[in-house]
């Protein structure tokens, strides 16, 4: 059995608990017996080769993907099939996507105000105040009136982070947030994420930025073939990987030709 | 060729003809408004989770797009009263134009909706918006922007189709022209004049739509 299963019972302050989660696309098993407990304030980095199920795993947490077996609890709410619990969980879980997915027909500010107004019922004034404060925090407040297409990739991703934070989420999910960026823009996004981590946000990040993992992660989880193969604190994970597949993966991503 | 042009009946009828242009605009705008409602509503039902609703919309689109407009308007005007639904020519014309334009609008708008990336929808859902809000607030505007040129030409066509409504003597340009022609036999002058009128009407409609496009769809995209 994988190391993850040995984690045993979820700690009392668990923010996210996945137990025995399994997912299939037809005959293809995308996730196999996923067991993962994330404590409040914990930062998890998920890595693994493409197609290993990392994105699928975090997309199950806010139910962008469904799963066939097992259970997921977010902040005590069991994620069921009914729209009410799904919406409730989504309001507490922010997500940042590889391709930003900003709404092109709204200004940066409107992008950030939309969900608080429509989903949380915030007033326009409240939503705007929150949006401006968070845009300032990701250092992009001068661009508040611009449209997404007028910003660089790195700026767009920072807006996407601010937009998610406007919902005051308890957990943030990052799905390869820097993979679609030009190299010179990676740092500004990672710095934003590091700042967020330092403020105590609970985070699960699918990323291959191993420098980020070393600096921020409490645990690094390695996935392959839809299963969790290995998980360890970053210093152990990088210096002393136990599984052959982990060693092979680290060899591939750390030794640039 | 010894036909001698005589524009006197046209000039005498000019106030009537100009007023009739307003009738044409009225039918066109009424028809378009209804077509937009049917188009957007149809797209929502067309992709709903309830299968009979999907079939209903598909059947409606097939029925309307594969039958002549003249037959459709005759059906509403002459056949529906037998079932107890009696409408005046103008409401009949607007209804027929709306239904006809709506069926085409469903297919056009649906194309636009399908052009919107899945990521947009997921971003909306991940922010806690429900499906209806995602469609209304996130998908609809970029979708309409994408297909606005096609919708414009469909609606210019709808505007010209108002002319067929003369068959039930709805108040519009062609029916007024027919009356003047039948009283004066000045076919060349009358229909030549309204041909020009229709050109101007089409041009005005295109300006109208490009103004809407400027106003609502001019946000920058990559």
PDB file of C-alpha atoms in Angstrom, chain B:
ATOM      1  CA  UNK B   1     -39.821  51.351 -75.237  1.00  0.00           C
ATOM      2  CA  UNK B   2     -42.394  54.059 -75.127  1.00  0.00           C
ATOM      3  CA  UNK B   3     -43.079  53.846 -71.394  1.00  0.00           C
ATOM      4  CA  UNK B   4     -42.997  57.332 -69.952  1.00  0.00           C
ATOM      5  CA  UNK B   5     -41.975  57.747 -66.383  1.00  0.00           C
ATOM      6  CA  UNK B   6     -44.506  59.506 -64.225  1.00  0.00           C
ATOM      7  CA  UNK B   7     -43.626  59.878 -60.557  1.00  0.00           C
ATOM      8  CA  UNK B   8     -46.731  61.892 -59.664  1.00  0.00           C
ATOM      9  CA  UNK B   9     -48.473  59.010 -57.825  1.00  0.00           C
ATOM     10  CA  UNK B  10     -45.227  58.256 -55.948  1.00  0.00           C
ATOM     11  CA  UNK B  11     -44.787  61.880 -54.949  1.00  0.00           C
ATOM     12  CA  UNK B  12     -48.394  62.149 -53.872  1.00  0.00           C
ATOM     13  CA  UNK B  13     -48.044  58.915 -51.931  1.00  0.00           C
ATOM     14  CA  UNK B  14     -44.705  59.858 -50.421  1.00  0.00           C
ATOM     15  CA  UNK B  15     -46.035  60.686 -46.916  1.00  0.00           C
ATOM     16  CA  UNK B  16     -47.790  57.312 -46.895  1.00  0.00           C
ATOM     17  CA  UNK B  17     -44.665  55.532 -48.087  1.00  0.00           C
ATOM     18  CA  UNK B  18     -42.435  57.209 -45.527  1.00  0.00           C
ATOM     19  CA  UNK B  19     -44.870  56.425 -42.742  1.00  0.00           C
ATOM     20  CA  UNK B  20     -44.972  52.841 -43.982  1.00  0.00           C
ATOM     21  CA  UNK B  21     -41.191  52.687 -43.559  1.00  0.00           C
ATOM     22  CA  UNK B  22     -41.801  53.205 -39.844  1.00  0.00           C
ATOM     23  CA  UNK B  23     -44.215  50.271 -39.991  1.00  0.00           C
ATOM     24  CA  UNK B  24     -41.459  48.196 -41.565  1.00  0.00           C
ATOM     25  CA  UNK B  25     -39.009  49.225 -38.850  1.00  0.00           C
ATOM     26  CA  UNK B  26     -41.617  48.426 -36.213  1.00  0.00           C
ATOM     27  CA  UNK B  27     -42.201  44.921 -37.561  1.00  0.00           C
ATOM     28  CA  UNK B  28     -38.468  44.346 -37.909  1.00  0.00           C
ATOM     29  CA  UNK B  29     -37.588  45.537 -34.416  1.00  0.00           C
ATOM     30  CA  UNK B  30     -40.494  43.648 -32.853  1.00  0.00           C
ATOM     31  CA  UNK B  31     -39.528  40.506 -34.757  1.00  0.00           C
ATOM     32  CA  UNK B  32     -35.873  40.828 -33.754  1.00  0.00           C
ATOM     33  CA  UNK B  33     -36.687  41.365 -30.095  1.00  0.00           C
ATOM     34  CA  UNK B  34     -38.802  38.226 -30.130  1.00  0.00           C
ATOM     35  CA  UNK B  35     -36.155  36.361 -32.143  1.00  0.00           C
ATOM     36  CA  UNK B  36     -33.483  37.215 -29.566  1.00  0.00           C
ATOM     37  CA  UNK B  37     -35.687  35.984 -26.741  1.00  0.00           C
ATOM     38  CA  UNK B  38     -36.481  32.777 -28.627  1.00  0.00           C
ATOM     39  CA  UNK B  39     -32.851  32.428 -29.681  1.00  0.00           C
ATOM     40  CA  UNK B  40     -31.344  32.742 -26.196  1.00  0.00           C
ATOM     41  CA  UNK B  41     -34.158  30.788 -24.537  1.00  0.00           C
ATOM     42  CA  UNK B  42     -33.916  28.114 -27.210  1.00  0.00           C
ATOM     43  CA  UNK B  43     -30.174  27.736 -26.684  1.00  0.00           C
ATOM     44  CA  UNK B  44     -30.704  27.248 -22.943  1.00  0.00           C
ATOM     45  CA  UNK B  45     -33.383  24.611 -23.542  1.00  0.00           C
ATOM     46  CA  UNK B  46     -31.477  23.065 -26.451  1.00  0.00           C
ATOM     47  CA  UNK B  47     -28.648  22.124 -24.107  1.00  0.00           C
ATOM     48  CA  UNK B  48     -30.731  21.458 -21.019  1.00  0.00           C
ATOM     49  CA  UNK B  49     -30.507  18.251 -19.062  1.00  0.00           C
ATOM     50  CA  UNK B  50     -34.144  17.442 -19.777  1.00  0.00           C
ATOM     51  CA  UNK B  51     -34.268  15.408 -22.974  1.00  0.00           C
ATOM     52  CA  UNK B  52     -37.842  16.250 -24.102  1.00  0.00           C
ATOM     53  CA  UNK B  53     -36.975  19.964 -23.985  1.00  0.00           C
ATOM     54  CA  UNK B  54     -33.964  19.340 -26.204  1.00  0.00           C
ATOM     55  CA  UNK B  55     -36.126  17.415 -28.679  1.00  0.00           C
ATOM     56  CA  UNK B  56     -38.747  20.147 -28.620  1.00  0.00           C
ATOM     57  CA  UNK B  57     -36.209  22.817 -29.553  1.00  0.00           C
ATOM     58  CA  UNK B  58     -34.588  20.625 -32.200  1.00  0.00           C
ATOM     59  CA  UNK B  59     -38.011  19.891 -33.711  1.00  0.00           C
ATOM     60  CA  UNK B  60     -38.941  23.576 -33.658  1.00  0.00           C
ATOM     61  CA  UNK B  61     -35.724  24.576 -35.427  1.00  0.00           C
ATOM     62  CA  UNK B  62     -36.151  21.868 -38.085  1.00  0.00           C
ATOM     63  CA  UNK B  63     -39.810  22.748 -38.648  1.00  0.00           C
ATOM     64  CA  UNK B  64     -39.238  26.467 -39.026  1.00  0.00           C
ATOM     65  CA  UNK B  65     -36.069  26.306 -41.065  1.00  0.00           C
ATOM     66  CA  UNK B  66     -37.462  23.821 -43.562  1.00  0.00           C
ATOM     67  CA  UNK B  67     -40.771  25.489 -44.355  1.00  0.00           C
ATOM     68  CA  UNK B  68     -41.484  28.720 -46.240  1.00  0.00           C
ATOM     69  CA  UNK B  69     -42.037  31.902 -44.300  1.00  0.00           C
ATOM     70  CA  UNK B  70     -45.159  32.690 -46.323  1.00  0.00           C
ATOM     71  CA  UNK B  71     -46.735  29.411 -45.254  1.00  0.00           C
ATOM     72  CA  UNK B  72     -45.789  30.080 -41.632  1.00  0.00           C
ATOM     73  CA  UNK B  73     -47.412  33.496 -41.591  1.00  0.00           C
ATOM     74  CA  UNK B  74     -50.524  32.187 -43.412  1.00  0.00           C
ATOM     75  CA  UNK B  75     -50.777  29.424 -40.866  1.00  0.00           C
ATOM     76  CA  UNK B  76     -50.730  31.873 -37.964  1.00  0.00           C
ATOM     77  CA  UNK B  77     -53.080  34.323 -39.641  1.00  0.00           C
ATOM     78  CA  UNK B  78     -55.599  32.025 -41.324  1.00  0.00           C
ATOM     79  CA  UNK B  79     -55.339  28.646 -39.600  1.00  0.00           C
ATOM     80  CA  UNK B  80     -54.877  29.557 -35.920  1.00  0.00           C
ATOM     81  CA  UNK B  81     -58.214  31.461 -35.743  1.00  0.00           C
ATOM     82  CA  UNK B  82     -59.887  28.123 -36.445  1.00  0.00           C
ATOM     83  CA  UNK B  83     -58.290  26.956 -33.188  1.00  0.00           C
ATOM     84  CA  UNK B  84     -59.542  30.058 -31.451  1.00  0.00           C
ATOM     85  CA  UNK B  85     -56.365  32.183 -31.670  1.00  0.00           C
ATOM     86  CA  UNK B  86     -57.158  35.308 -33.621  1.00  0.00           C
ATOM     87  CA  UNK B  87     -54.477  37.966 -34.076  1.00  0.00           C
ATOM     88  CA  UNK B  88     -54.429  41.221 -36.021  1.00  0.00           C
ATOM     89  CA  UNK B  89     -52.065  41.464 -38.989  1.00  0.00           C
ATOM     90  CA  UNK B  90     -49.357  43.429 -37.156  1.00  0.00           C
ATOM     91  CA  UNK B  91     -49.063  41.132 -34.108  1.00  0.00           C
ATOM     92  CA  UNK B  92     -49.242  38.173 -36.495  1.00  0.00           C
ATOM     93  CA  UNK B  93     -46.391  39.587 -38.551  1.00  0.00           C
ATOM     94  CA  UNK B  94     -44.229  40.226 -35.482  1.00  0.00           C
ATOM     95  CA  UNK B  95     -44.952  36.759 -34.140  1.00  0.00           C
ATOM     96  CA  UNK B  96     -44.150  35.090 -37.453  1.00  0.00           C
ATOM     97  CA  UNK B  97     -40.963  37.111 -37.936  1.00  0.00           C
ATOM     98  CA  UNK B  98     -39.905  36.401 -34.363  1.00  0.00           C
ATOM     99  CA  UNK B  99     -40.517  32.679 -34.674  1.00  0.00           C
ATOM    100  CA  UNK B 100     -38.742  32.483 -38.015  1.00  0.00           C
ATOM    101  CA  UNK B 101     -35.796  34.639 -36.960  1.00  0.00           C
ATOM    102  CA  UNK B 102     -35.682  32.880 -33.582  1.00  0.00           C
ATOM    103  CA  UNK B 103     -35.184  29.452 -35.152  1.00  0.00           C
ATOM    104  CA  UNK B 104     -32.182  30.720 -37.093  1.00  0.00           C
ATOM    105  CA  UNK B 105     -30.936  32.669 -34.060  1.00  0.00           C
ATOM    106  CA  UNK B 106     -30.946  29.480 -31.956  1.00  0.00           C
ATOM    107  CA  UNK B 107     -28.503  27.806 -34.319  1.00  0.00           C
ATOM    108  CA  UNK B 108     -26.334  30.912 -34.646  1.00  0.00           C
ATOM    109  CA  UNK B 109     -26.175  31.708 -30.918  1.00  0.00           C
ATOM    110  CA  UNK B 110     -25.559  28.053 -30.106  1.00  0.00           C
ATOM    111  CA  UNK B 111     -22.469  28.174 -32.281  1.00  0.00           C
ATOM    112  CA  UNK B 112     -21.258  31.138 -30.257  1.00  0.00           C
ATOM    113  CA  UNK B 113     -21.911  29.419 -26.950  1.00  0.00           C
ATOM    114  CA  UNK B 114     -19.969  26.373 -28.108  1.00  0.00           C
ATOM    115  CA  UNK B 115     -17.024  28.570 -29.031  1.00  0.00           C
ATOM    116  CA  UNK B 116     -16.574  29.613 -25.382  1.00  0.00           C
ATOM    117  CA  UNK B 117     -13.760  27.686 -23.730  1.00  0.00           C
ATOM    118  CA  UNK B 118     -14.504  25.194 -21.008  1.00  0.00           C
ATOM    119  CA  UNK B 119     -12.077  27.081 -18.778  1.00  0.00           C
ATOM    120  CA  UNK B 120     -14.446  30.058 -18.623  1.00  0.00           C
ATOM    121  CA  UNK B 121     -17.269  27.888 -17.367  1.00  0.00           C
ATOM    122  CA  UNK B 122     -15.027  26.111 -14.860  1.00  0.00           C
ATOM    123  CA  UNK B 123     -13.722  29.422 -13.534  1.00  0.00           C
ATOM    124  CA  UNK B 124     -17.291  30.562 -12.932  1.00  0.00           C
ATOM    125  CA  UNK B 125     -18.296  27.329 -11.236  1.00  0.00           C
ATOM    126  CA  UNK B 126     -15.148  27.329  -9.103  1.00  0.00           C
ATOM    127  CA  UNK B 127     -16.148  30.802  -7.863  1.00  0.00           C
ATOM    128  CA  UNK B 128     -19.400  29.369  -6.541  1.00  0.00           C
ATOM    129  CA  UNK B 129     -21.672  30.652  -9.318  1.00  0.00           C
ATOM    130  CA  UNK B 130     -24.384  28.255 -10.382  1.00  0.00           C
ATOM    131  CA  UNK B 131     -24.910  27.113 -13.947  1.00  0.00           C
ATOM    132  CA  UNK B 132     -27.535  29.715 -14.824  1.00  0.00           C
ATOM    133  CA  UNK B 133     -25.328  32.536 -13.570  1.00  0.00           C
ATOM    134  CA  UNK B 134     -22.349  31.168 -15.463  1.00  0.00           C
ATOM    135  CA  UNK B 135     -24.385  31.211 -18.672  1.00  0.00           C
ATOM    136  CA  UNK B 136     -25.882  34.642 -18.116  1.00  0.00           C
ATOM    137  CA  UNK B 137     -22.882  36.467 -16.690  1.00  0.00           C
ATOM    138  CA  UNK B 138     -19.896  34.713 -18.230  1.00  0.00           C
ATOM    139  CA  UNK B 139     -20.813  32.836 -21.397  1.00  0.00           C
ATOM    140  CA  UNK B 140     -23.522  34.908 -23.058  1.00  0.00           C
ATOM    141  CA  UNK B 141     -21.732  38.152 -23.868  1.00  0.00           C
ATOM    142  CA  UNK B 142     -18.560  36.670 -25.387  1.00  0.00           C
ATOM    143  CA  UNK B 143     -20.766  34.160 -27.237  1.00  0.00           C
ATOM    144  CA  UNK B 144     -22.889  36.940 -28.747  1.00  0.00           C
ATOM    145  CA  UNK B 145     -19.771  38.858 -29.625  1.00  0.00           C
ATOM    146  CA  UNK B 146     -18.396  35.867 -31.495  1.00  0.00           C
ATOM    147  CA  UNK B 147     -21.484  35.452 -33.671  1.00  0.00           C
ATOM    148  CA  UNK B 148     -22.615  39.059 -33.913  1.00  0.00           C
ATOM    149  CA  UNK B 149     -21.728  39.459 -37.610  1.00  0.00           C
ATOM    150  CA  UNK B 150     -23.803  36.364 -38.492  1.00  0.00           C
ATOM    151  CA  UNK B 151     -26.649  37.553 -36.308  1.00  0.00           C
ATOM    152  CA  UNK B 152     -26.517  40.953 -38.011  1.00  0.00           C
ATOM    153  CA  UNK B 153     -26.920  39.495 -41.488  1.00  0.00           C
ATOM    154  CA  UNK B 154     -29.702  37.218 -40.263  1.00  0.00           C
ATOM    155  CA  UNK B 155     -31.506  40.232 -38.845  1.00  0.00           C
ATOM    156  CA  UNK B 156     -31.034  42.306 -41.986  1.00  0.00           C
ATOM    157  CA  UNK B 157     -32.636  39.375 -43.802  1.00  0.00           C
ATOM    158  CA  UNK B 158     -35.443  39.426 -41.244  1.00  0.00           C
ATOM    159  CA  UNK B 159     -35.925  43.132 -41.915  1.00  0.00           C
ATOM    160  CA  UNK B 160     -36.314  42.481 -45.648  1.00  0.00           C
ATOM    161  CA  UNK B 161     -38.651  39.568 -44.938  1.00  0.00           C
ATOM    162  CA  UNK B 162     -41.144  42.046 -43.423  1.00  0.00           C
ATOM    163  CA  UNK B 163     -42.074  42.664 -47.058  1.00  0.00           C
ATOM    164  CA  UNK B 164     -43.714  39.206 -47.176  1.00  0.00           C
ATOM    165  CA  UNK B 165     -46.038  40.363 -44.406  1.00  0.00           C
ATOM    166  CA  UNK B 166     -47.857  42.402 -47.076  1.00  0.00           C
ATOM    167  CA  UNK B 167     -49.519  39.081 -47.920  1.00  0.00           C
ATOM    168  CA  UNK B 168     -51.674  39.439 -44.806  1.00  0.00           C
ATOM    169  CA  UNK B 169     -51.841  43.207 -45.331  1.00  0.00           C
ATOM    170  CA  UNK B 170     -49.776  44.068 -42.281  1.00  0.00           C
ATOM    171  CA  UNK B 171     -48.925  47.738 -42.259  1.00  0.00           C
ATOM    172  CA  UNK B 172     -45.504  48.064 -43.838  1.00  0.00           C
ATOM    173  CA  UNK B 173     -43.787  49.472 -46.909  1.00  0.00           C
ATOM    174  CA  UNK B 174     -44.585  46.828 -49.514  1.00  0.00           C
ATOM    175  CA  UNK B 175     -48.306  46.715 -48.786  1.00  0.00           C
ATOM    176  CA  UNK B 176     -48.622  50.500 -49.001  1.00  0.00           C
ATOM    177  CA  UNK B 177     -46.624  50.454 -52.239  1.00  0.00           C
ATOM    178  CA  UNK B 178     -48.925  47.766 -53.635  1.00  0.00           C
ATOM    179  CA  UNK B 179     -51.937  49.905 -52.884  1.00  0.00           C
ATOM    180  CA  UNK B 180     -50.442  52.928 -54.656  1.00  0.00           C
ATOM    181  CA  UNK B 181     -49.412  50.750 -57.574  1.00  0.00           C
ATOM    182  CA  UNK B 182     -52.847  49.182 -57.933  1.00  0.00           C
ATOM    183  CA  UNK B 183     -54.472  52.597 -57.983  1.00  0.00           C
ATOM    184  CA  UNK B 184     -52.017  54.173 -60.437  1.00  0.00           C
ATOM    185  CA  UNK B 185     -50.518  51.230 -62.412  1.00  0.00           C
ATOM    186  CA  UNK B 186     -47.142  52.998 -62.043  1.00  0.00           C
ATOM    187  CA  UNK B 187     -45.348  49.724 -61.224  1.00  0.00           C
ATOM    188  CA  UNK B 188     -41.892  50.800 -62.336  1.00  0.00           C
ATOM    189  CA  UNK B 189     -41.917  54.033 -60.371  1.00  0.00           C
ATOM    190  CA  UNK B 190     -43.507  52.608 -57.229  1.00  0.00           C
ATOM    191  CA  UNK B 191     -41.397  49.466 -56.893  1.00  0.00           C
ATOM    192  CA  UNK B 192     -38.281  51.251 -58.075  1.00  0.00           C
ATOM    193  CA  UNK B 193     -38.764  53.807 -55.318  1.00  0.00           C
ATOM    194  CA  UNK B 194     -39.330  51.295 -52.555  1.00  0.00           C
ATOM    195  CA  UNK B 195     -36.307  49.305 -53.755  1.00  0.00           C
ATOM    196  CA  UNK B 196     -34.259  52.352 -52.843  1.00  0.00           C
ATOM    197  CA  UNK B 197     -36.150  52.668 -49.584  1.00  0.00           C
ATOM    198  CA  UNK B 198     -35.306  49.080 -48.676  1.00  0.00           C
ATOM    199  CA  UNK B 199     -31.641  49.721 -49.438  1.00  0.00           C
ATOM    200  CA  UNK B 200     -31.696  52.623 -47.015  1.00  0.00           C
ATOM    201  CA  UNK B 201     -33.575  50.574 -44.419  1.00  0.00           C
ATOM    202  CA  UNK B 202     -30.980  47.781 -44.634  1.00  0.00           C
ATOM    203  CA  UNK B 203     -28.203  50.295 -44.311  1.00  0.00           C
ATOM    204  CA  UNK B 204     -29.826  51.850 -41.241  1.00  0.00           C
ATOM    205  CA  UNK B 205     -30.179  48.394 -39.684  1.00  0.00           C
ATOM    206  CA  UNK B 206     -26.522  47.633 -40.288  1.00  0.00           C
ATOM    207  CA  UNK B 207     -25.515  50.934 -38.706  1.00  0.00           C
ATOM    208  CA  UNK B 208     -27.808  50.120 -35.797  1.00  0.00           C
ATOM    209  CA  UNK B 209     -26.103  46.775 -35.257  1.00  0.00           C
ATOM    210  CA  UNK B 210     -22.629  48.116 -35.624  1.00  0.00           C
ATOM    211  CA  UNK B 211     -23.514  50.746 -33.004  1.00  0.00           C
ATOM    212  CA  UNK B 212     -24.681  47.984 -30.663  1.00  0.00           C
ATOM    213  CA  UNK B 213     -21.491  46.089 -31.359  1.00  0.00           C
ATOM    214  CA  UNK B 214     -19.393  49.175 -30.625  1.00  0.00           C
ATOM    215  CA  UNK B 215     -21.282  49.814 -27.435  1.00  0.00           C
ATOM    216  CA  UNK B 216     -21.383  46.322 -25.970  1.00  0.00           C
ATOM    217  CA  UNK B 217     -18.784  44.161 -27.659  1.00  0.00           C
ATOM    218  CA  UNK B 218     -15.809  46.428 -28.079  1.00  0.00           C
ATOM    219  CA  UNK B 219     -13.777  45.107 -25.149  1.00  0.00           C
ATOM    220  CA  UNK B 220     -10.230  44.226 -26.181  1.00  0.00           C
ATOM    221  CA  UNK B 221      -9.308  40.614 -26.941  1.00  0.00           C
ATOM    222  CA  UNK B 222      -5.991  39.092 -27.899  1.00  0.00           C
TER     223      UNK B 222
END
